[in-house]
mmCIF file of C-alpha atoms in Angstrom:
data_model
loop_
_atom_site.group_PDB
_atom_site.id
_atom_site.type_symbol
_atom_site.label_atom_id
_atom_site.label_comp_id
_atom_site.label_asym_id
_atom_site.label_seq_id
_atom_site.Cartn_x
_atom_site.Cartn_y
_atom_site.Cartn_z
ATOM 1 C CA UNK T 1 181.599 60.495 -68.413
ATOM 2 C CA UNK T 2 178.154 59.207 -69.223
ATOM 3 C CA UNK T 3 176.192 62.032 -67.836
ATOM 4 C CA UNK T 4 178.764 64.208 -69.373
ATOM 5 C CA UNK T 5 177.693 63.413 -72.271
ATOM 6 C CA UNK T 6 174.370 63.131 -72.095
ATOM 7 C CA UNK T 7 174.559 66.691 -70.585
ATOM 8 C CA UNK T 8 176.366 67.622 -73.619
ATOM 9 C CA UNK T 9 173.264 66.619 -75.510
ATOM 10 C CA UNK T 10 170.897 67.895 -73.174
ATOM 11 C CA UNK T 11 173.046 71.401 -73.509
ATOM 12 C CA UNK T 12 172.510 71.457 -77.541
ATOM 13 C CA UNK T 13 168.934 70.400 -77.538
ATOM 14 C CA UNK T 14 168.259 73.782 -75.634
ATOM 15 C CA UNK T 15 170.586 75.764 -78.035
ATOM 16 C CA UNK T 16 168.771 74.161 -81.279
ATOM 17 C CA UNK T 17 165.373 74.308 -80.164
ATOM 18 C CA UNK T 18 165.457 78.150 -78.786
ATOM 19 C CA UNK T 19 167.864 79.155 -81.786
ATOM 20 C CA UNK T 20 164.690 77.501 -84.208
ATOM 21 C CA UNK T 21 162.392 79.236 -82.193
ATOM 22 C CA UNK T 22 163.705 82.733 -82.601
ATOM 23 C CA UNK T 23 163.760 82.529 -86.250
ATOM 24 C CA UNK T 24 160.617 81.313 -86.368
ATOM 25 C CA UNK T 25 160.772 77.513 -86.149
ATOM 26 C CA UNK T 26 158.231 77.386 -83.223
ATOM 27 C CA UNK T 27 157.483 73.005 -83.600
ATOM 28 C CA UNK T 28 161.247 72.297 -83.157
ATOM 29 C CA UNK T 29 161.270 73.628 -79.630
ATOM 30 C CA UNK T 30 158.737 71.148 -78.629
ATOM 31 C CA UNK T 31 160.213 68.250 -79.723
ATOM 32 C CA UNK T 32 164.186 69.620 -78.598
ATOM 33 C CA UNK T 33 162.560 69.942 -74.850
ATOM 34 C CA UNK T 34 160.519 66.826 -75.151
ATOM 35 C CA UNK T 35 163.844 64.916 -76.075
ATOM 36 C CA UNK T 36 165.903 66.837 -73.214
ATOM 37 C CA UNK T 37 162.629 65.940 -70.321
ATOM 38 C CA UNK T 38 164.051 62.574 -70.921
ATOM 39 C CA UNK T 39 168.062 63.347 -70.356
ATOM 40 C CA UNK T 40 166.625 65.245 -67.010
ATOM 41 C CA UNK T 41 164.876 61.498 -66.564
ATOM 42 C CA UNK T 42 167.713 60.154 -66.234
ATOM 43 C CA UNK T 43 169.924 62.977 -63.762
ATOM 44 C CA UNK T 44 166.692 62.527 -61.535
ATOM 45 C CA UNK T 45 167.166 58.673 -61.562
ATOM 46 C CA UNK T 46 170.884 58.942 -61.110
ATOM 47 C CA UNK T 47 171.076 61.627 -58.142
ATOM 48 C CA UNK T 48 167.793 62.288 -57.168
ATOM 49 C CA UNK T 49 167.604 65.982 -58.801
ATOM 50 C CA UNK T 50 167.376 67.067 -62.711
ATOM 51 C CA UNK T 51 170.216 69.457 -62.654
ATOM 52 C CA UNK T 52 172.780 66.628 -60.681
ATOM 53 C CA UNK T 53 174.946 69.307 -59.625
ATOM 54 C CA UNK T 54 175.988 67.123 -56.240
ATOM 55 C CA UNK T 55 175.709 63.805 -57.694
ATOM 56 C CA UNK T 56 179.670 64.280 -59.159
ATOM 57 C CA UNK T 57 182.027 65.203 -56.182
ATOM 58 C CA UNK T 58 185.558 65.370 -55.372
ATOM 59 C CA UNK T 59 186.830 61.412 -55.243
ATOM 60 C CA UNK T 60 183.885 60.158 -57.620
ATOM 61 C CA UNK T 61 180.031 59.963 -56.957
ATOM 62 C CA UNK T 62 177.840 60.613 -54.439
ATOM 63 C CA UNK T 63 176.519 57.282 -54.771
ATOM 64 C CA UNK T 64 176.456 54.116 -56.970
ATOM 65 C CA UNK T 65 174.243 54.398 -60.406
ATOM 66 C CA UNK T 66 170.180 52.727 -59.161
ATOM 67 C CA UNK T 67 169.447 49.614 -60.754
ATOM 68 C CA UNK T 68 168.055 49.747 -64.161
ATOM 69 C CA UNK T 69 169.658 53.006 -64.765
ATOM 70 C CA UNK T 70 171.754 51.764 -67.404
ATOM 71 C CA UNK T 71 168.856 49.987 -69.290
ATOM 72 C CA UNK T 72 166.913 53.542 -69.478
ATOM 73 C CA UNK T 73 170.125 55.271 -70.833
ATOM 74 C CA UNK T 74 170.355 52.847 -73.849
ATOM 75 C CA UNK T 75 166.231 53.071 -74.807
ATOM 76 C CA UNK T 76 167.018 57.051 -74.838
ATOM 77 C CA UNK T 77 170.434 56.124 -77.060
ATOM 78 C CA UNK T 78 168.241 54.165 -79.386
ATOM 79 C CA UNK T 79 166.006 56.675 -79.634
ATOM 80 C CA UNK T 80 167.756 60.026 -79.785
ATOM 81 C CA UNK T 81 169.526 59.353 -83.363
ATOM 82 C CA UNK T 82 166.184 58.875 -84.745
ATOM 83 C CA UNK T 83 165.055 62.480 -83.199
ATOM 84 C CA UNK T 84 168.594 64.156 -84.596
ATOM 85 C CA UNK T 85 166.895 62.757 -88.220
ATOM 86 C CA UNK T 86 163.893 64.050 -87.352
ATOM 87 C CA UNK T 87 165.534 67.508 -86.577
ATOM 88 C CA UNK T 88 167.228 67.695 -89.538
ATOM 89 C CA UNK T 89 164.441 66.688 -92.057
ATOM 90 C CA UNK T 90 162.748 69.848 -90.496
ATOM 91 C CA UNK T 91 165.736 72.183 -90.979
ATOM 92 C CA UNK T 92 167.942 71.310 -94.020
ATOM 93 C CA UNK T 93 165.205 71.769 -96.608
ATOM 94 C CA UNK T 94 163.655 74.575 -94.694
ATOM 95 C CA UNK T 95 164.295 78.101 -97.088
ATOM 96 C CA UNK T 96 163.709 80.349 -94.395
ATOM 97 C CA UNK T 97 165.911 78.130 -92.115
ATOM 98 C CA UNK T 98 168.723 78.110 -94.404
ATOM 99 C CA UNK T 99 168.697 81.247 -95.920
ATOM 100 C CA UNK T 100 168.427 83.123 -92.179
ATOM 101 C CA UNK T 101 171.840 81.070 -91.631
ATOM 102 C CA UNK T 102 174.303 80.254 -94.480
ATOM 103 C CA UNK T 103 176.553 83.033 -94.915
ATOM 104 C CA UNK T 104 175.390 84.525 -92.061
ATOM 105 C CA UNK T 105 177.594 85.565 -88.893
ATOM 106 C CA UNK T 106 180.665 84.461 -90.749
ATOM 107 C CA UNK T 107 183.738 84.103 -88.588
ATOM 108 C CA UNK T 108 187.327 82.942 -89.824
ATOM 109 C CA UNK T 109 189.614 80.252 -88.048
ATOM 110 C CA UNK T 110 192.058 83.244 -87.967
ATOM 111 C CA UNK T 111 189.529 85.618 -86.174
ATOM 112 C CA UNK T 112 188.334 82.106 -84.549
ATOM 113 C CA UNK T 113 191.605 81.517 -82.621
ATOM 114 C CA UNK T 114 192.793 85.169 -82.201
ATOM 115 C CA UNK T 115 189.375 85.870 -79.911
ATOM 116 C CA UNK T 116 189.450 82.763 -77.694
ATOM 117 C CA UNK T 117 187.110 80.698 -79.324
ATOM 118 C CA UNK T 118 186.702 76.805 -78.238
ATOM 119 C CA UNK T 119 184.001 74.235 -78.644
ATOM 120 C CA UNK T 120 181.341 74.357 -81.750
ATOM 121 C CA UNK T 121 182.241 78.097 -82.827
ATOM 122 C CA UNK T 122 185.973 77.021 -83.310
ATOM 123 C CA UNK T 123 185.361 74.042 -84.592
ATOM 124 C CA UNK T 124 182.770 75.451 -87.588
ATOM 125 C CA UNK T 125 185.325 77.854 -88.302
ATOM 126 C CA UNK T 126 187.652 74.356 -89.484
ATOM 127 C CA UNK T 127 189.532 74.468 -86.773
ATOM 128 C CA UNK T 128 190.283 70.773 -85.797
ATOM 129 C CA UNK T 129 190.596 71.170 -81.784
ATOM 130 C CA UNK T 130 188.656 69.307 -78.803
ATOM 131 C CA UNK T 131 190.334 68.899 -75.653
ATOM 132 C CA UNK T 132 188.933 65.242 -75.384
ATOM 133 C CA UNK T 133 190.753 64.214 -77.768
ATOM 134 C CA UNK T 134 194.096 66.507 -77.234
ATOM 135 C CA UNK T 135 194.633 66.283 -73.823
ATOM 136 C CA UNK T 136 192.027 63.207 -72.889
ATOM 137 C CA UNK T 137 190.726 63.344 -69.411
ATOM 138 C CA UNK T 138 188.096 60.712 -67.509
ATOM 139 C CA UNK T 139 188.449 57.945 -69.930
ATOM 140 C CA UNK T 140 187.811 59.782 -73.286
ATOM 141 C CA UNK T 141 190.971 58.104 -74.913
ATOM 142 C CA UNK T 142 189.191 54.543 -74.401
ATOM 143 C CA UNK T 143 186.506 55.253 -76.556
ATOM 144 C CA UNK T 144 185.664 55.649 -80.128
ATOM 145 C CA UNK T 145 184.461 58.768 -81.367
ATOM 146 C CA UNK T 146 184.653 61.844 -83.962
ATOM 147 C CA UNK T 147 184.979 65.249 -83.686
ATOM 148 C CA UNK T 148 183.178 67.390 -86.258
ATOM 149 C CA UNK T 149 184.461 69.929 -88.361
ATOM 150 C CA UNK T 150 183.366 72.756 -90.906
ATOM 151 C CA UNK T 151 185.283 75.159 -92.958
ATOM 152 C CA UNK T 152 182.771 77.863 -93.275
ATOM 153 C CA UNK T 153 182.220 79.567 -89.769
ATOM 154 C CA UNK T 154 178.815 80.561 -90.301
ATOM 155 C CA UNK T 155 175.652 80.106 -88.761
ATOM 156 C CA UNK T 156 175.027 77.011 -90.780
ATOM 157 C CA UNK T 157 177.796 75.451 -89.965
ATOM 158 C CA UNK T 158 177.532 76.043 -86.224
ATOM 159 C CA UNK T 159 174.269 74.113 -86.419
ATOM 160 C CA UNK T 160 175.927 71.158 -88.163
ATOM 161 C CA UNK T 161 178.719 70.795 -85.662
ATOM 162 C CA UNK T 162 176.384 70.971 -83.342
ATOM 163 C CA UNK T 163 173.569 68.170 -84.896
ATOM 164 C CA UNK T 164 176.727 65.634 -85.330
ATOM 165 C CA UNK T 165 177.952 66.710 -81.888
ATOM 166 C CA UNK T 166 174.939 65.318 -80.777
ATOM 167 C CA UNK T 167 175.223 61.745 -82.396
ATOM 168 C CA UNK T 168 178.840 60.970 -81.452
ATOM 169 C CA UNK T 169 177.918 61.634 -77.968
ATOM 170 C CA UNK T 170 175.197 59.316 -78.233
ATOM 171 C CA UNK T 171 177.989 56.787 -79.710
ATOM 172 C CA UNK T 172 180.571 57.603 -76.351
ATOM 173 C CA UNK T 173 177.362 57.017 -74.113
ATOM 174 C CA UNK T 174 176.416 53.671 -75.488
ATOM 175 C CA UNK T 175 180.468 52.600 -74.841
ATOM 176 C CA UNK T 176 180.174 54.087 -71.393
ATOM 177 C CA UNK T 177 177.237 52.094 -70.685
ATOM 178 C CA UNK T 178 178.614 48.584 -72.208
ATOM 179 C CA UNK T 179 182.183 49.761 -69.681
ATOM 180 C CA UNK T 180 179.809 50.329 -66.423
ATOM 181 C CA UNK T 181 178.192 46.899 -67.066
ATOM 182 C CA UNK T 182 181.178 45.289 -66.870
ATOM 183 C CA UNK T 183 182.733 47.345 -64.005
ATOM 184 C CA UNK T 184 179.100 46.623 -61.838
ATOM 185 C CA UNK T 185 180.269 46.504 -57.709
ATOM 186 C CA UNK T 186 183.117 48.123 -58.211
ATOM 187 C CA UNK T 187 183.696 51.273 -55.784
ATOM 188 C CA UNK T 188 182.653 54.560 -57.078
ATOM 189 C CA UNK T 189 184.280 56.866 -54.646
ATOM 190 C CA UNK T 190 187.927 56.456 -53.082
ATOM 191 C CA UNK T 191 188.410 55.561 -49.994
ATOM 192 C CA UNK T 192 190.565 57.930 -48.849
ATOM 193 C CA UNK T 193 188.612 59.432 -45.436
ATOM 194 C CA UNK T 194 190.842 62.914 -45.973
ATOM 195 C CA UNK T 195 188.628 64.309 -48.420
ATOM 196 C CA UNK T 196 186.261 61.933 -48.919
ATOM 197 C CA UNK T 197 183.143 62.071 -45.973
ATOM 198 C CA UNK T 198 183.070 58.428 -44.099
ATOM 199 C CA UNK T 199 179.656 56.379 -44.488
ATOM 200 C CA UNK T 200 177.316 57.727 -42.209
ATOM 201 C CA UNK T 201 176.688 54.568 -40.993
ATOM 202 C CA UNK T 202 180.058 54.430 -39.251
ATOM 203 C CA UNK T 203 179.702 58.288 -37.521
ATOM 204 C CA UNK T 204 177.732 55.816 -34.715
ATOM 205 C CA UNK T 205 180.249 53.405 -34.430
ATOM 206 C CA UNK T 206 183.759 54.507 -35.241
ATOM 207 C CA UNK T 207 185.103 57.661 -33.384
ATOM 208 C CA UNK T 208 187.663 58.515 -36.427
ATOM 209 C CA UNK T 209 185.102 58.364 -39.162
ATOM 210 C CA UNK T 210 183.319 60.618 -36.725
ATOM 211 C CA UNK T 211 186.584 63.095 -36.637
ATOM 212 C CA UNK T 212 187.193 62.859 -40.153
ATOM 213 C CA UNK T 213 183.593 64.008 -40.825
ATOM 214 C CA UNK T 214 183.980 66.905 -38.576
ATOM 215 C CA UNK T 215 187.269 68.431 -40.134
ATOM 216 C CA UNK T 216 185.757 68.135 -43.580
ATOM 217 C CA UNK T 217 182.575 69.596 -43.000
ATOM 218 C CA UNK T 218 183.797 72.370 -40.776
ATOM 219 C CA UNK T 219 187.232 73.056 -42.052
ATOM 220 C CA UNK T 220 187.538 71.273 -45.821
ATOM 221 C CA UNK T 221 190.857 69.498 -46.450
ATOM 222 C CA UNK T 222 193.997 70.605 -47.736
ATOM 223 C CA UNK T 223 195.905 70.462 -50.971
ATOM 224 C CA UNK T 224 199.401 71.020 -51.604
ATOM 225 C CA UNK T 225 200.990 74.691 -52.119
ATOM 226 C CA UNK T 226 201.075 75.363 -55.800
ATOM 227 C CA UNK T 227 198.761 76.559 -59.021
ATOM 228 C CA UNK T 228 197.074 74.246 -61.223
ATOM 229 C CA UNK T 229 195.015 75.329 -64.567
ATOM 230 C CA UNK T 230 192.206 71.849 -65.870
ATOM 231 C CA UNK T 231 190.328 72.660 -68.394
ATOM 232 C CA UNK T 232 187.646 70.503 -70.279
ATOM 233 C CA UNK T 233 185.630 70.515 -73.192
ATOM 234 C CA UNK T 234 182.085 71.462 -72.145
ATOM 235 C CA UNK T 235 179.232 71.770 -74.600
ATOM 236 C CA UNK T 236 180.598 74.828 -75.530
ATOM 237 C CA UNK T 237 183.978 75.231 -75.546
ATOM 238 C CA UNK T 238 187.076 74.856 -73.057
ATOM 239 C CA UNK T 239 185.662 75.401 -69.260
ATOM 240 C CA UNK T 240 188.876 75.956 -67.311
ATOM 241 C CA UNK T 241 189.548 76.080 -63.429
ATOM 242 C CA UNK T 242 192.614 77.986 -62.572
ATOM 243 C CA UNK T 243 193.265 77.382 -58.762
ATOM 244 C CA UNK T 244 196.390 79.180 -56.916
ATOM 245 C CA UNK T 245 197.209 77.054 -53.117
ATOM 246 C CA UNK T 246 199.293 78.355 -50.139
ATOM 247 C CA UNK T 247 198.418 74.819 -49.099
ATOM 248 C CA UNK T 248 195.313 75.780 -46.866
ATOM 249 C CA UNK T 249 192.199 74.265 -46.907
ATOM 250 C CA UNK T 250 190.846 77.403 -48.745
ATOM 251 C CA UNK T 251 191.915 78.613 -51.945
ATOM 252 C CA UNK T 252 194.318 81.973 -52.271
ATOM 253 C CA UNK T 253 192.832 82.490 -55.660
ATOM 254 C CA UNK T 254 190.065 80.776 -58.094
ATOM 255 C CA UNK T 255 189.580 81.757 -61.614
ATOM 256 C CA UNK T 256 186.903 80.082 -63.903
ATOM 257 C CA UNK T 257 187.771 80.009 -68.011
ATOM 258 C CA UNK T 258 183.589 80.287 -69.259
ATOM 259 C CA UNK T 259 183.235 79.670 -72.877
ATOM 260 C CA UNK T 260 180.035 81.862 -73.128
ATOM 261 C CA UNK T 261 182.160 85.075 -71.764
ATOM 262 C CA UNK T 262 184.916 83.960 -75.194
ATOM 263 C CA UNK T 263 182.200 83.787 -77.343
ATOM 264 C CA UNK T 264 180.535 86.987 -76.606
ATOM 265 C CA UNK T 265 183.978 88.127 -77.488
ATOM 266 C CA UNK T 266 183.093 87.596 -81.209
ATOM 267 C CA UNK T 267 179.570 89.396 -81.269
ATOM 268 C CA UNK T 268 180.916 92.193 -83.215
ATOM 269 C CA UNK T 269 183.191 90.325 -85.513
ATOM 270 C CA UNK T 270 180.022 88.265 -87.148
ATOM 271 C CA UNK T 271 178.050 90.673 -87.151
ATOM 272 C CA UNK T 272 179.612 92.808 -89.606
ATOM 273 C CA UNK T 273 177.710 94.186 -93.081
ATOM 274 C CA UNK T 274 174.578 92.148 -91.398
ATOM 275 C CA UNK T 275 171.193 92.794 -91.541
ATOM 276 C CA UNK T 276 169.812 94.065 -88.176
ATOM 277 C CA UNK T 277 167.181 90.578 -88.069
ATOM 278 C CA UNK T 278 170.437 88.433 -88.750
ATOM 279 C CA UNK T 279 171.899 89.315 -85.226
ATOM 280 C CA UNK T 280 169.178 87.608 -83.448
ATOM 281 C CA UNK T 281 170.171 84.396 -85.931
ATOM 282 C CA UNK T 282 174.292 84.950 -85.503
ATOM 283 C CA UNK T 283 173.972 85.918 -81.827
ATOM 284 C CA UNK T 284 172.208 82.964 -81.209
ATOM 285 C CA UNK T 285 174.786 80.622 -82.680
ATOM 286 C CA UNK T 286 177.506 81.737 -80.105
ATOM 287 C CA UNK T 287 175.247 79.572 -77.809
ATOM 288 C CA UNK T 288 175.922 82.263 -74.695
ATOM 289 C CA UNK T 289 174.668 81.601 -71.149
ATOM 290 C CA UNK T 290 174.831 84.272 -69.252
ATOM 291 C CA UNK T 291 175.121 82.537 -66.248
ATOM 292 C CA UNK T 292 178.109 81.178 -67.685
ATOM 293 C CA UNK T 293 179.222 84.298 -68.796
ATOM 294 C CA UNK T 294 179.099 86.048 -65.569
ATOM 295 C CA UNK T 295 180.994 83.811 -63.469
#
């Protein structure tokens, strides 16, 4: 849930300091990608790459958090409020900043809901919704934490839910931390040698950890006959997995819910009776990905 967050963090520094930069706000970008080279720190430290894409696995982690990890995640918490200042005393009295977004790319909560909208754009629209907090998941209802809100579904706005966005993660990652001190050699993967791979220390010792390694790697493991829809609340929006069984070890059907494909959904909707040099400023607010788009 820590790295969660701090990828939630790490996801909006790249949306403010690129939006910035296309209207003109060239400094910002810097110091957004200088704060994020620290957040990819930390990934590196915890599973040996910057993107951490195998680190989190069915069952838990890959591996135990390295010593001192948790020490370098609160210096960057102390440090990253201060920067979310900094950004602000940039932008908020900037003219050009604010008058290239308020009242710009305006989108309603009633045009907000009817498109699909989740995350940041639903929640600037004053839509009160966040999936960790309505249907809580990991251990997001043991912490403390607020979800932003803003009634006017503009460009503006979009940028403030995502600047306080920013702090209360900070705020979950600091109680993550104090929870992981506490919970120090504990397990961080179940032991359950169906879907989980044995040690490979055993494969030389133990003939059924060797077995059980060999049907997972060549054949996966099974899962009951059914469907299933999870979604969470990714940096932007609800990221969904629907997932159909015939109780195989492959899936009969997979269906991913991206955010960025919803929010390209409301391009044309904000960008009504704009000026053609305010698209670049309300398309960038959707905060799209293509890659998340495509998928």
């Amino acid at each position: 849930m820590a790295l969660a967050e701090l990828n939630r963090i790490h996801s909006h520094l790249v949306w403010l300091g690129t939006s910035a930069l296309e209207l003109g706000a060239i400094s910002l970008f810097w110091y957004c990608f200088d704060d994020r080279d620290q957040i990819l720190d930390l990934f590196e430290m915890a599973g040996g790459t910057r993107m951490h894409t195998r680190y989190v696995q069915v069952g838990g982690l890959a591996e135990d958090l390295p010593p001192g990890f948790t020490e370098e995640a609160r210096r960057f918490c102390e440090s990253m409020p201060k920067s979310v200042d900094e950004y602000e005393a940039i932008l908020d009295r900037n003219a050009i900043w604010l008058e290239r977004t308020k009242g710009v790319g305006l989108l309603s909560a009633d045009d907000a809901l009817a498109l699909g909208q989740s995350g940041p754009m639903l929640r600037a629209s004053g839509v009160d919704w966040d999936l960790r907090r309505a249907t809580p998941y990991l251990a997001y209802d043991q912490v403390d934490f607020g979800v932003p809100v803003y009634p006017s579904g503009d460009v503006y706005d979009r940028y403030r839910v995502h600047m306080d966005e920013m702090r209360e993660s900070v705020r979950i990652v600091r109680q993550c931390l104090d929870r992981l001190d506490e919970m120090d050699g504990e397990p961080w993967i179940v032991d359950d040698r169906k879907i989980v791979l044995p040690p490979r220390h055993e494969l030389h010792t133990s003939m059924e950890s060797l077995i059980h390694h060999f049907k997972i790697v060549t054949e996966g493991f099974t899962v009951p006959e059914g469907e299933v829809y999870v979604a969470i609340e990714s940096p932007r929006g609800e990221a969904g997995c629907y997932l159909v069984s015939d109780g195989g070890a492959r899936p009969w059907r997979v269906k991913f819910r991206a955010p960025s494909f919803a929010a390209l959904q409301a391009t044309a909707t904000i960008v009504q009776e704009v000026l053609v040099a305010d698209l670049i400023a309300a398309a960038g607010s959707l905060d799209p990905v293509m890659g998340d788009a495509d998928r």
